[in-house]
mmCIF file of C-alpha atoms in Angstrom:
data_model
loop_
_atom_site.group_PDB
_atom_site.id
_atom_site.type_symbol
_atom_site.label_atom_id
_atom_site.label_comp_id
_atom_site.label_asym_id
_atom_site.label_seq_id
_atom_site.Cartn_x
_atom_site.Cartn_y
_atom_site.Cartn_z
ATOM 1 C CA UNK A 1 -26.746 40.266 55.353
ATOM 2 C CA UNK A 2 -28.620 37.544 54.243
ATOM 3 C CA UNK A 3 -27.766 37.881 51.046
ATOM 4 C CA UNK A 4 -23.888 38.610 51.696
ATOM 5 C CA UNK A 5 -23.460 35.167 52.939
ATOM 6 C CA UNK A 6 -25.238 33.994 50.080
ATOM 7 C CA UNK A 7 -22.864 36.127 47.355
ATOM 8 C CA UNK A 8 -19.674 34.871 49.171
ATOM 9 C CA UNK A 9 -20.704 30.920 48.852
ATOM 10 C CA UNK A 10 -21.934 31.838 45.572
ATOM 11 C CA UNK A 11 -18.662 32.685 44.920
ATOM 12 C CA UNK A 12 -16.657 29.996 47.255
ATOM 13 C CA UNK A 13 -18.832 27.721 45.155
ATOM 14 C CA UNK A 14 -17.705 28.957 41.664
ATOM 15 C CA UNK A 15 -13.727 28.909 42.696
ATOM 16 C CA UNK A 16 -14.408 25.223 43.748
ATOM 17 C CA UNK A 17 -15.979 24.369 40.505
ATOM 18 C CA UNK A 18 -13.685 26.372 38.220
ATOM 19 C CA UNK A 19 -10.960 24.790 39.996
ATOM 20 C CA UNK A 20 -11.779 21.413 39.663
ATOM 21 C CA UNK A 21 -12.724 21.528 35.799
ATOM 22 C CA UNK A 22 -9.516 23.031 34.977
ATOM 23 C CA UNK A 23 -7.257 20.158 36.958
ATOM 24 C CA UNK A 24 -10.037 17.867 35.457
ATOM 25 C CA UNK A 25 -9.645 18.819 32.101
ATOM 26 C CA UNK A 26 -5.943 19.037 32.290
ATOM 27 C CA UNK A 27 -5.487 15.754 33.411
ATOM 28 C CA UNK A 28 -8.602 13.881 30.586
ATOM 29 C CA UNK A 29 -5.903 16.384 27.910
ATOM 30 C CA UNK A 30 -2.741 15.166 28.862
ATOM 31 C CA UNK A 31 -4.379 11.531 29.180
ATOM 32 C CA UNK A 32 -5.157 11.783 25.922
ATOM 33 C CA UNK A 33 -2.047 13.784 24.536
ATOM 34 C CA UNK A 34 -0.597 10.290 25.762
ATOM 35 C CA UNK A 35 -2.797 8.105 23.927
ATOM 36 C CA UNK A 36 -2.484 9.812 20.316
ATOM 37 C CA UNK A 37 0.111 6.829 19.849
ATOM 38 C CA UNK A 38 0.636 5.163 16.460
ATOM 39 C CA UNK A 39 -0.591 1.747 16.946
ATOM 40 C CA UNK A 40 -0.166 1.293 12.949
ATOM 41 C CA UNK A 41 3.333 1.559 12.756
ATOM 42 C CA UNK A 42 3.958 -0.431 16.093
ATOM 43 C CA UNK A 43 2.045 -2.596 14.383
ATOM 44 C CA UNK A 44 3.939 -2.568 10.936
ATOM 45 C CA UNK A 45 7.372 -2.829 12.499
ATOM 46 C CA UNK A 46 6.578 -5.779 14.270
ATOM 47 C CA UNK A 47 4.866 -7.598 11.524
ATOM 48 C CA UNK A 48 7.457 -6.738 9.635
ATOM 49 C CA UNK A 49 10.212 -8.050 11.714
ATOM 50 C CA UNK A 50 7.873 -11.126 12.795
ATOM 51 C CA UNK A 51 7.642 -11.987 8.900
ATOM 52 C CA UNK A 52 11.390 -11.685 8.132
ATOM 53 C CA UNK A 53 12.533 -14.220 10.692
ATOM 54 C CA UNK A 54 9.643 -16.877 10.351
ATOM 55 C CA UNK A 55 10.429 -20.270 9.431
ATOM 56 C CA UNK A 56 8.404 -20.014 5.807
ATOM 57 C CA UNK A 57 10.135 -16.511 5.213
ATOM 58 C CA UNK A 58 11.551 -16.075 1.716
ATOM 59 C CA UNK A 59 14.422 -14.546 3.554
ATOM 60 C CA UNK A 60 15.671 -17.190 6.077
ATOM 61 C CA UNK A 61 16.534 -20.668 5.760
ATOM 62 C CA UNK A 62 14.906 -21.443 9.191
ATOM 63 C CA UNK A 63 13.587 -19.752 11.895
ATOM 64 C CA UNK A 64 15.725 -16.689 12.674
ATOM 65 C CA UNK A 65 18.395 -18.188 10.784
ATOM 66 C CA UNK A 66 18.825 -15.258 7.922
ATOM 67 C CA UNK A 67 19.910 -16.551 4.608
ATOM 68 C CA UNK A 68 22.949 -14.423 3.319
ATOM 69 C CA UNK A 69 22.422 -13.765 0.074
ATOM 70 C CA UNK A 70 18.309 -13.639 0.032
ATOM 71 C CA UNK A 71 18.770 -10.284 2.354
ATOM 72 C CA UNK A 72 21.414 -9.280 -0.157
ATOM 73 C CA UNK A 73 18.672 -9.100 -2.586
ATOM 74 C CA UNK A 74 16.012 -8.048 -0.508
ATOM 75 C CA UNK A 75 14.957 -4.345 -1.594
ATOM 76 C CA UNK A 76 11.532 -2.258 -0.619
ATOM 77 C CA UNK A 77 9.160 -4.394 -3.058
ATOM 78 C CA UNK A 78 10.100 -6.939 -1.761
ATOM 79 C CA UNK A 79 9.120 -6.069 1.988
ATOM 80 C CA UNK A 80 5.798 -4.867 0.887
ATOM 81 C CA UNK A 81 5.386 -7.868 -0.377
ATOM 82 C CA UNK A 82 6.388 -9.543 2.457
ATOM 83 C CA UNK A 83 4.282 -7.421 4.850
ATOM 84 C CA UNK A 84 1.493 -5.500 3.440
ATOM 85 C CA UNK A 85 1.258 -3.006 6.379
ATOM 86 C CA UNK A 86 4.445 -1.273 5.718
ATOM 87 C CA UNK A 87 3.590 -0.444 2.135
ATOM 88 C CA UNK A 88 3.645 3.396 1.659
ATOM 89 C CA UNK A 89 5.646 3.943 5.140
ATOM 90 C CA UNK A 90 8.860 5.277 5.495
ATOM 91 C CA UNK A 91 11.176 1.697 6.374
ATOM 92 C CA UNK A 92 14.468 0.905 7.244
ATOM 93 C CA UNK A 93 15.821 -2.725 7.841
ATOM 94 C CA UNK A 94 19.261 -3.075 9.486
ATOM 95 C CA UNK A 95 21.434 -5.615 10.367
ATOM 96 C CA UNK A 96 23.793 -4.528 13.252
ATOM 97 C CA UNK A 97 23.011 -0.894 12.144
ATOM 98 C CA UNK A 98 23.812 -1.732 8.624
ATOM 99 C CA UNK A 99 21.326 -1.016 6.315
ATOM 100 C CA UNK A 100 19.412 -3.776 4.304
ATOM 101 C CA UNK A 101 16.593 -1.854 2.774
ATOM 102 C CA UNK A 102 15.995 2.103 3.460
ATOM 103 C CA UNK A 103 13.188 3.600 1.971
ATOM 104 C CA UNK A 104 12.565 7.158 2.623
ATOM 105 C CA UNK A 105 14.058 8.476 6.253
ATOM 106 C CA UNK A 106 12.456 6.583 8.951
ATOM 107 C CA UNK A 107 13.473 9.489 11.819
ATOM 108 C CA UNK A 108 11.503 8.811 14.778
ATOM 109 C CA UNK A 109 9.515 5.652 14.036
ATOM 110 C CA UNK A 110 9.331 3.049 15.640
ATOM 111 C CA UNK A 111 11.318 0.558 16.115
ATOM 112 C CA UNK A 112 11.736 -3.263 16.975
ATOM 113 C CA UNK A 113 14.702 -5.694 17.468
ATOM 114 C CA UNK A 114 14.792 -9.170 16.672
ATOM 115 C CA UNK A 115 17.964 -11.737 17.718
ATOM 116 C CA UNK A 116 18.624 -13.498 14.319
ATOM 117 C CA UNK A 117 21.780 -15.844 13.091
ATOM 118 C CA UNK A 118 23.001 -14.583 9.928
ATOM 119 C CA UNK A 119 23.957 -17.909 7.684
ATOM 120 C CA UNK A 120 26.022 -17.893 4.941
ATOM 121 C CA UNK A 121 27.514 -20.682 2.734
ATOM 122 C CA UNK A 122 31.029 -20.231 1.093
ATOM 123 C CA UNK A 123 32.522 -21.554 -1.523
ATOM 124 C CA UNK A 124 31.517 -25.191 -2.368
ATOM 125 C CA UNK A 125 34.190 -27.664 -1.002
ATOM 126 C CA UNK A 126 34.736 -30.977 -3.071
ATOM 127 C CA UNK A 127 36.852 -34.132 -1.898
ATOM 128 C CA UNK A 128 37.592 -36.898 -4.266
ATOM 129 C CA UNK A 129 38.126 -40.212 -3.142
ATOM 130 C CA UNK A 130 39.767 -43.446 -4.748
ATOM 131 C CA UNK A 131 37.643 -46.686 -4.083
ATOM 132 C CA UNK A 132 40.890 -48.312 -3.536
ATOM 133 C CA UNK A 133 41.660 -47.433 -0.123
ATOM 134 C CA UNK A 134 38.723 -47.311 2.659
ATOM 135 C CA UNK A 135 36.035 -45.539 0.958
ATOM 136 C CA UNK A 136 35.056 -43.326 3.855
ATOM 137 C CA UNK A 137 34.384 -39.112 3.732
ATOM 138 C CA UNK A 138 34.126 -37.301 6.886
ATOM 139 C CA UNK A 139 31.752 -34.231 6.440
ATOM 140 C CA UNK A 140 32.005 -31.236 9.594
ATOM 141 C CA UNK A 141 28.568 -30.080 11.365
ATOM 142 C CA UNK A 142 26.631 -28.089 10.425
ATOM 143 C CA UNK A 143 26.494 -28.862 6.712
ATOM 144 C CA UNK A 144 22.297 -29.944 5.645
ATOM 145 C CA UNK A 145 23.422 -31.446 2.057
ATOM 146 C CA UNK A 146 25.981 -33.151 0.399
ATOM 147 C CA UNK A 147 26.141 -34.272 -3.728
ATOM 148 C CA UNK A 148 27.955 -37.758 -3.903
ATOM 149 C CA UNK A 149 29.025 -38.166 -6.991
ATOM 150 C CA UNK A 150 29.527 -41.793 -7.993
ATOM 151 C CA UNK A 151 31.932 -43.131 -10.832
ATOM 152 C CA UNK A 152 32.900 -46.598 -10.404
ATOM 153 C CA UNK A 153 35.111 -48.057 -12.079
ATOM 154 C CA UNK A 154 35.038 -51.191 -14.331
ATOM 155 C CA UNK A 155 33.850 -54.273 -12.860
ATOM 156 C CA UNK A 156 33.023 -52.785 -9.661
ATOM 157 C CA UNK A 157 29.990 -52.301 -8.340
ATOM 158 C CA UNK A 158 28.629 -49.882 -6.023
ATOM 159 C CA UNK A 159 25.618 -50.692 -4.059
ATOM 160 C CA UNK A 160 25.157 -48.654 -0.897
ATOM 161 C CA UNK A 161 26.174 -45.384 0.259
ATOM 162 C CA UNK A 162 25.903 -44.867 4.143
ATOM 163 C CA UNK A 163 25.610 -41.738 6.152
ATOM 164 C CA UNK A 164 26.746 -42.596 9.781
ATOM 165 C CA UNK A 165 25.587 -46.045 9.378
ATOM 166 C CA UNK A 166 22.100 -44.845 7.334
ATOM 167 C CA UNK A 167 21.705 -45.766 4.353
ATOM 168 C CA UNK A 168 21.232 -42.703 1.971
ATOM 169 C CA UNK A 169 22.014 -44.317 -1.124
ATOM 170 C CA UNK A 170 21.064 -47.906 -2.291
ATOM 171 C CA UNK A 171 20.381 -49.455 -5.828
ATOM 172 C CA UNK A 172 20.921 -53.226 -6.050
ATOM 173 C CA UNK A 173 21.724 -53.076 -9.578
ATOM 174 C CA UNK A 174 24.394 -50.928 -8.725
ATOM 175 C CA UNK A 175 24.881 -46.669 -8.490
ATOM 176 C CA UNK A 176 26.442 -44.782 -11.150
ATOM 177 C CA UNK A 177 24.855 -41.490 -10.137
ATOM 178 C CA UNK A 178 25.251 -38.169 -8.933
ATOM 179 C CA UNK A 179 22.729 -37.483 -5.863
ATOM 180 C CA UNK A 180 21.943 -34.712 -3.169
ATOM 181 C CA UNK A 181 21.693 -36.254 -0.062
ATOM 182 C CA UNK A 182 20.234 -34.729 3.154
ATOM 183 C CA UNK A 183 22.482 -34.850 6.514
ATOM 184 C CA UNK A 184 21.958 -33.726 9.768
ATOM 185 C CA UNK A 185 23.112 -30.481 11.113
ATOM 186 C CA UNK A 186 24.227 -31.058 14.445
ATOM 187 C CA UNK A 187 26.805 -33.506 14.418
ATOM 188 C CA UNK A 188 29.925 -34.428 12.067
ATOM 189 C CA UNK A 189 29.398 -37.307 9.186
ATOM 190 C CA UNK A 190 30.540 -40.074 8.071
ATOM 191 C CA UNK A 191 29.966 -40.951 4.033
ATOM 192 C CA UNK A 192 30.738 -44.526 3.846
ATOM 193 C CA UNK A 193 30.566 -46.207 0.131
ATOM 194 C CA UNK A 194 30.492 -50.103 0.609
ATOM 195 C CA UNK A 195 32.451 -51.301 -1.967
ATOM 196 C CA UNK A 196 34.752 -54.682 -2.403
ATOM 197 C CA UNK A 197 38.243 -55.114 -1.480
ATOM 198 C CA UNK A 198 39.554 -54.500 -5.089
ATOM 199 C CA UNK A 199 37.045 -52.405 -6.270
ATOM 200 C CA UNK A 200 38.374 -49.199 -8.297
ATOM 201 C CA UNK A 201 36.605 -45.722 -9.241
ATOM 202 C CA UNK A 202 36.015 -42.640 -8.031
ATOM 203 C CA UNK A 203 33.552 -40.813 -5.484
ATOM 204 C CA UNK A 204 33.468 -37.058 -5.242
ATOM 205 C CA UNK A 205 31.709 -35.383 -2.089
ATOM 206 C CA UNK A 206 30.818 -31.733 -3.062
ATOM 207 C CA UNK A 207 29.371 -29.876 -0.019
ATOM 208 C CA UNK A 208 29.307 -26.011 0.985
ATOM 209 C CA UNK A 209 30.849 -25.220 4.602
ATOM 210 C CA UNK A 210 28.394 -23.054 6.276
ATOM 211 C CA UNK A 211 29.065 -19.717 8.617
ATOM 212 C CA UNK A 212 26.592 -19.035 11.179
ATOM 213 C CA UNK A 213 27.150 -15.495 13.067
ATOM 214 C CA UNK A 214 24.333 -13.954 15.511
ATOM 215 C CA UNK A 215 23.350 -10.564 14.583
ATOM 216 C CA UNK A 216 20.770 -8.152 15.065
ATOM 217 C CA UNK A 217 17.754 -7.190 13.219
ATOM 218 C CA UNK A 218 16.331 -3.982 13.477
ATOM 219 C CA UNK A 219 13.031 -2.731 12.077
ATOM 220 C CA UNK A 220 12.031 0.885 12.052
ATOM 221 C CA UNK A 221 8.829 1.984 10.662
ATOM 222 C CA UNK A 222 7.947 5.664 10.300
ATOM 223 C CA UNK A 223 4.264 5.582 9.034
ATOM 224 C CA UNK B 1 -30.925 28.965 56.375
ATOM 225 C CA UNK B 2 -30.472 29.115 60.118
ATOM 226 C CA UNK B 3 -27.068 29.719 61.218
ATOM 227 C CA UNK B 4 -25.726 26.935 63.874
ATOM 228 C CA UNK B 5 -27.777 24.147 62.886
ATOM 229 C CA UNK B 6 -24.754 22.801 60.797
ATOM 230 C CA UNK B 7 -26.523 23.357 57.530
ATOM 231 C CA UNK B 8 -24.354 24.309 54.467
ATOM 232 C CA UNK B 9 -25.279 26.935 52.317
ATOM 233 C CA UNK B 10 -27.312 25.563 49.141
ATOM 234 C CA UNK B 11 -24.218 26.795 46.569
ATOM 235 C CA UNK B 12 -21.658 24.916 48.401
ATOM 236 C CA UNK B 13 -23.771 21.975 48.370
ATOM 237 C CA UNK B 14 -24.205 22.366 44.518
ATOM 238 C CA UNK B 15 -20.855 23.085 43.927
ATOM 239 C CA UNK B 16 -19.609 19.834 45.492
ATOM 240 C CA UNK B 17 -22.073 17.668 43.744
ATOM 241 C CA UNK B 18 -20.346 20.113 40.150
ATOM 242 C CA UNK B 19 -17.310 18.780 41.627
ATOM 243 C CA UNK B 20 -17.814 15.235 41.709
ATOM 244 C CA UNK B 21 -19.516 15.614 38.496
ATOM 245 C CA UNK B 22 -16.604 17.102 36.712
ATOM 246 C CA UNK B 23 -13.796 14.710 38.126
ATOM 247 C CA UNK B 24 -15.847 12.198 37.541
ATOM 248 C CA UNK B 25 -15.824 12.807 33.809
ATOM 249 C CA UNK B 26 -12.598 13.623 34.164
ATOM 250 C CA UNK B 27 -11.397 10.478 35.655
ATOM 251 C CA UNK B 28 -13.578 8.845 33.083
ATOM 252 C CA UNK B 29 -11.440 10.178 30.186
ATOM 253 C CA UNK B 30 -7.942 9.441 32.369
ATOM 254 C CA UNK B 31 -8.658 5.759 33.000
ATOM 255 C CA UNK B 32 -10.629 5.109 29.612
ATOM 256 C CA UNK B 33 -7.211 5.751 27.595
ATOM 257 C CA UNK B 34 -5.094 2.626 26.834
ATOM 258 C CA UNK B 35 -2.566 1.994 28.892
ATOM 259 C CA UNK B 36 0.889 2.425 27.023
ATOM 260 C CA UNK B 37 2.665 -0.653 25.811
ATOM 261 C CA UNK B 38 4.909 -2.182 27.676
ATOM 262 C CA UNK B 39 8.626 -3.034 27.040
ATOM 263 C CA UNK B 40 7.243 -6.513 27.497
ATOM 264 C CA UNK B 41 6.292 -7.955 23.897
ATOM 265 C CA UNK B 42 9.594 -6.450 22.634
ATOM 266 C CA UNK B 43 11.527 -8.299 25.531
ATOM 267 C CA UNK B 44 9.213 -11.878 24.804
ATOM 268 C CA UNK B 45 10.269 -12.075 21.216
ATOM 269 C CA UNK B 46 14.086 -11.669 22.100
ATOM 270 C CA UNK B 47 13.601 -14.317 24.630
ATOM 271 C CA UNK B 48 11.697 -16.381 21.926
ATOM 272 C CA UNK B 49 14.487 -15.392 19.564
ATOM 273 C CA UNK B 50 17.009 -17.157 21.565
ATOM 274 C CA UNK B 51 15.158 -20.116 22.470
ATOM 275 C CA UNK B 52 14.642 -20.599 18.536
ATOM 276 C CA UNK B 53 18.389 -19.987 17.669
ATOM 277 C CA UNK B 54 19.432 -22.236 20.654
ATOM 278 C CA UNK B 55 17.293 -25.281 19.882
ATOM 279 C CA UNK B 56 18.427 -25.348 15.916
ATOM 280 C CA UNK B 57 22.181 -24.800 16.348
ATOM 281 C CA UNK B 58 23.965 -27.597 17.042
ATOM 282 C CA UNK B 59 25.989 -27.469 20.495
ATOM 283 C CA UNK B 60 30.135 -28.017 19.597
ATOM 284 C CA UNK B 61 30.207 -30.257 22.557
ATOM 285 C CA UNK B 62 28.297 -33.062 22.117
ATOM 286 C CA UNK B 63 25.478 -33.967 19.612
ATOM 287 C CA UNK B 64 22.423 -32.760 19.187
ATOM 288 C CA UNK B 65 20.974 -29.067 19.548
ATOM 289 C CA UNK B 66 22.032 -26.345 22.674
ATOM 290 C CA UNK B 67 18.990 -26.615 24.224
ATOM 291 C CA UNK B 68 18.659 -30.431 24.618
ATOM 292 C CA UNK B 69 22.204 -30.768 26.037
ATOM 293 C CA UNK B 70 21.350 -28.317 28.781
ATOM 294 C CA UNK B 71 18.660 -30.288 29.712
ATOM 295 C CA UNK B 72 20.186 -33.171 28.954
ATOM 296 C CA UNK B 73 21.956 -34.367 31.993
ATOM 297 C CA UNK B 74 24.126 -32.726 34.595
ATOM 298 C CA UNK B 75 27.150 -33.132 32.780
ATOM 299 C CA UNK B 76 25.790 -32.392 29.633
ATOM 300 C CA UNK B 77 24.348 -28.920 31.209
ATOM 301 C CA UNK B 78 28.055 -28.025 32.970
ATOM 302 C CA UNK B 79 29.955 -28.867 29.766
ATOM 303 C CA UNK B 80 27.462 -27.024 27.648
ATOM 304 C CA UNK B 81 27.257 -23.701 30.204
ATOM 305 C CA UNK B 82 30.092 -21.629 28.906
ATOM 306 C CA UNK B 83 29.590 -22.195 25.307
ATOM 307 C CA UNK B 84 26.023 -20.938 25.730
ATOM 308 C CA UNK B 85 26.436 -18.418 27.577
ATOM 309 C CA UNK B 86 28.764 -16.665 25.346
ATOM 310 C CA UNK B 87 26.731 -17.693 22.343
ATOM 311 C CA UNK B 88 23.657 -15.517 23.859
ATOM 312 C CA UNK B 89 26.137 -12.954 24.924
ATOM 313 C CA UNK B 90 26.682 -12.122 21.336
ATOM 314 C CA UNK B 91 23.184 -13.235 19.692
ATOM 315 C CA UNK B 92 21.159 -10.835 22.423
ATOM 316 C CA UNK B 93 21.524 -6.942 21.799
ATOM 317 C CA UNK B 94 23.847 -5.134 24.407
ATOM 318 C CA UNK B 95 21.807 -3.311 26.583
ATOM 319 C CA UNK B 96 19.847 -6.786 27.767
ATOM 320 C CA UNK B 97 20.326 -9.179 30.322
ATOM 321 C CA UNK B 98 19.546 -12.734 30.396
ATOM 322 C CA UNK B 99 18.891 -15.771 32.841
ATOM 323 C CA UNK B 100 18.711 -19.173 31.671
ATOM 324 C CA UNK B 101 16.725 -21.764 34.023
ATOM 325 C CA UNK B 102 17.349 -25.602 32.980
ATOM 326 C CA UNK B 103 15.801 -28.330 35.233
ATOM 327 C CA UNK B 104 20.448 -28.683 36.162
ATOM 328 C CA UNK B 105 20.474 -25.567 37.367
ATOM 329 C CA UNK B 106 20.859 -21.488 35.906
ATOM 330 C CA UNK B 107 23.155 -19.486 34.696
ATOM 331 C CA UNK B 108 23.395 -15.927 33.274
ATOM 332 C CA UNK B 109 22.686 -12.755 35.233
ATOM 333 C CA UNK B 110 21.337 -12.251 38.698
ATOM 334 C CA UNK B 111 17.478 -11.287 37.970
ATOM 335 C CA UNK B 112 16.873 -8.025 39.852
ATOM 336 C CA UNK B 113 13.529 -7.523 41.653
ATOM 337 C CA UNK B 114 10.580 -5.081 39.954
ATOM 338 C CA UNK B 115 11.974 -5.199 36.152
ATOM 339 C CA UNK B 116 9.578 -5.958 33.329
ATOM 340 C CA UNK B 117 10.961 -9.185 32.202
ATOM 341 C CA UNK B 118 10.359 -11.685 28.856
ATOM 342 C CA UNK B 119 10.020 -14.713 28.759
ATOM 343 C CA UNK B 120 10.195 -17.695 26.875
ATOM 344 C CA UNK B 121 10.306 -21.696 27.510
ATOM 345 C CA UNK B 122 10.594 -24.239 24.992
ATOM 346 C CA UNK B 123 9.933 -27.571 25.761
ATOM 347 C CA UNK B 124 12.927 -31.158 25.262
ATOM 348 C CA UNK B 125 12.287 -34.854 26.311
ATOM 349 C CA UNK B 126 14.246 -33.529 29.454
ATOM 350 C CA UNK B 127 12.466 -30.994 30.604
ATOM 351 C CA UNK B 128 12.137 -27.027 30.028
ATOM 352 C CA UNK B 129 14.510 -24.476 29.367
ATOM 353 C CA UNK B 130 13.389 -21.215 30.311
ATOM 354 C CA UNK B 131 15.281 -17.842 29.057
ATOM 355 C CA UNK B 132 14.405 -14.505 30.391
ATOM 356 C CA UNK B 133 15.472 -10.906 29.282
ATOM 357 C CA UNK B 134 15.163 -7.564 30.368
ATOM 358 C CA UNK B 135 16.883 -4.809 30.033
ATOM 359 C CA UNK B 136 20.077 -4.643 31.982
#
C-alpha cells in the first residue's frame, strides 16, 4: 500500500517535472529564436545612412543637404568606401524609392530612413551691369557664391565691392579682377560696386540659382 | 511517512524543488536575451533630420534660418508656422507624425498617449525647439 502511494507521487512527481521542462524549454527556444537578429546589418544600414548625410560626407554639401550630382555619381565602390561595414553585403540606396546604388538584391534586409534635402544647382545665371547707372546687383537667397567679374573702364577706378553693406572686395589701388565671393544663404543680396558718378565699365555677376527639394533616403542592407 | 500529519510525500517535494530548478534556468535564458530594438533610434534620427534641415534652410519670411524665427518672437513664430509645417510635411516620410514645441507655442499633430516617440531639440539664442516623431 505503502508503496502504491509512493509509485503514484513518483509518478505525479515526474508529470510535474516533465511538464515544466518542456514549457521551460519552449519558452528559453523561442527567446532565443527571437534573439538570432542581425545586429551587423542593422548596424551597416545605419552607418551607412549616418555617413551619407553627415556634414563632411563626400556626398552632401551640408548636413542632410544631398548634393545632386555627387549621388549621380555615387556607385557601390564608392559606398564601401564610404562605410566599410557594408562591403560584401547585398545594398540598395534609394531616394524616394528610386534607386541610387543597387548591388545585388537586398530582399529582406534591413532597412533605415533618413529625411534629407536634395540640392541641386542649375544652370549658371550671369547679369552684366554698366557702371554708368547705379552699380547695384540684387542676388535671391539661397545662393552661397557669387564670381564678380570686374572690367572698368578707362580712367575709372574701382575700389570696393560691397555685399549688403560688407565689404567683400577692396584694393586701394583699384580692382580689375575676377573673384568668388562668399554670401549668405538665408537672405537676398545686395552687390554694390562703389564707383564715381561718371565712371564707365563693366561688372558681370555670374552665380548658379539653387533648388532645394526634401526627399527621402532609404538604406537597405541585406548582409 | 505518517498519513495526516500534513507531510508531503518525499517525490513531490523533489519534484517541486526540479521545478523551480528548471524554470529557473529557463527564465534565465528568457530574460538573458536582448531585448529587441526599438522603433526609437530610427524615429530620433528623423527628428534629428529635421531639426538639421530646419536650422540650415533659410525661412522665406524673414531672415535668418526656420528654426531661429520660430523661436524668435511671437510674431516671428505665427508668421513662420504654416511655412514650416508644410515644409516638414513633405521632408518627413508619410507614415510619421510630428509635433513641434517652440518656447511661442506648438504646432503639428496632437501627440497620442503610449507611442514610442523621437526626439530631438536643437538649441537658438531664443530658446529650444523641440521636434518629435512617431509613427502616425
Amino acid at each position: 500500500m505503502r508503496g502504491q502511494t509512493n509509485l503514484l507521487s513518483l509518478a505525479v512527481a515526474l508529470v510535474l517535472l516533465t511538464g515544466a521542462t518542456v514549457l521551460g524549454v519552449t519558452f528559453a527556444d523561442a527567446a532565443l529564436a527571437e534573439a538570432d537578429r542581425d545586429p551587423g546589418e542593422r548596424h551597416a544600414a545605419r552607418a551607412t545612412a549616418d555617413r551619407l548625410v553627415a556634414a563632411d560626407a563626400p556626398t552632401t554639401v551640408r548636413a542632410n543637404a544631398l548634393d545632386a550630382d555627387a549621388v549621380g555619381g555615387l556607385n557601390a565602390t564608392h559606398l564601401d568606401d564610404l562605410s566599410p561595414p557594408v562591403a560584401g553585403a547585398d545594398v540598395r540606396v534609394a531616394i524616394d524609392g528610386d534607386p541610387v546604388v543597387v548591388r545585388g538584391a537586398p530582399g529582406g534586409g534591413t532597412t533605415v530612413r533618413r529625411s534629407v534635402v536634395v540640392v541641386s544647382r542649375s544652370e549658371e545665371t550671369r547679369r552684366v551691369d554698366g557702371l554708368d547707372n547705379g552699380s547695384t546687383i540684387r542676388v535671391p537667397r539661397r545662393v552661397d557664391r557669387v564670381t564678380v567679374d570686374i572690367d572698368p573702364g578707362p580712367n575709372t577706378t574701382i575700389r570696393t565691392v560691397r555685399a549688403n553693406d560688407r565689404v567683400v572686395l577692396h584694393d586701394d589701388g583699384g580692382l580689375d579682377m575676377s573673384a568668388t565671393t562668399r554670401l549668405s544663404r538665408y537672405e537676398p543680396t545686395t552687390l554694390r560696386v562703389d564707383a564715381g558718378a561718371n565712371a564707365t565699365g563693366r561688372v558681370a555677376v555670374t552665380y548658379r540659382p539653387v533648388t532645394v527639394e526634401a526627399r527621402t533616403l532609404t538604406v537597405t542592407v541585406d548582409a | 511517512m505518517r498519513r495526516g500529519r500534513g507531510q508531503l510525500s518525499l517525490s513531490v517535494v523533489e519534484a517541486a524543488v526540479g521545478v523551480l530548478l528548471v524554470v529557473g534556468v529557463a527564465a534565465g535564458f528568457t530574460v538573458g536575451v536582448t531585448p529587441t530594438p526599438s522603433a526609437e533610434p530610427r524615429l530620433d534620427a528623423l527628428a534629428h533630420d529635421t531639426v538639421t534641415v530646419l536650422g540650415s534652410e533659410p525661412a522665406a519670411e524673414s531672415d535668418g534660418a526656420r528654426l531661429v524665427a520660430l523661436a524668435r518672437t511671437q510674431s516671428s513664430f505665427e508668421e513662420v508656422r504654416g511655412p514650416t509645417r508644410d515644409r516638414i510635411e513633405r521632408l518627413l516620410p508619410a507614415d510619421t507624425a510630428f509635433r513641434v514645441v517652440t518656447p511661442h507655442g506648438a504646432f503639428g499633430h496632437p501627440r497620442p498617449p503610449g507611442r514610442v516617440v523621437g526626439s530631438a531639440t536643437a538649441p537658438t539664442r531664443h530658446g529650444s525647439v523641440t521636434v518629435r516623431v512617431w509613427y502616425g
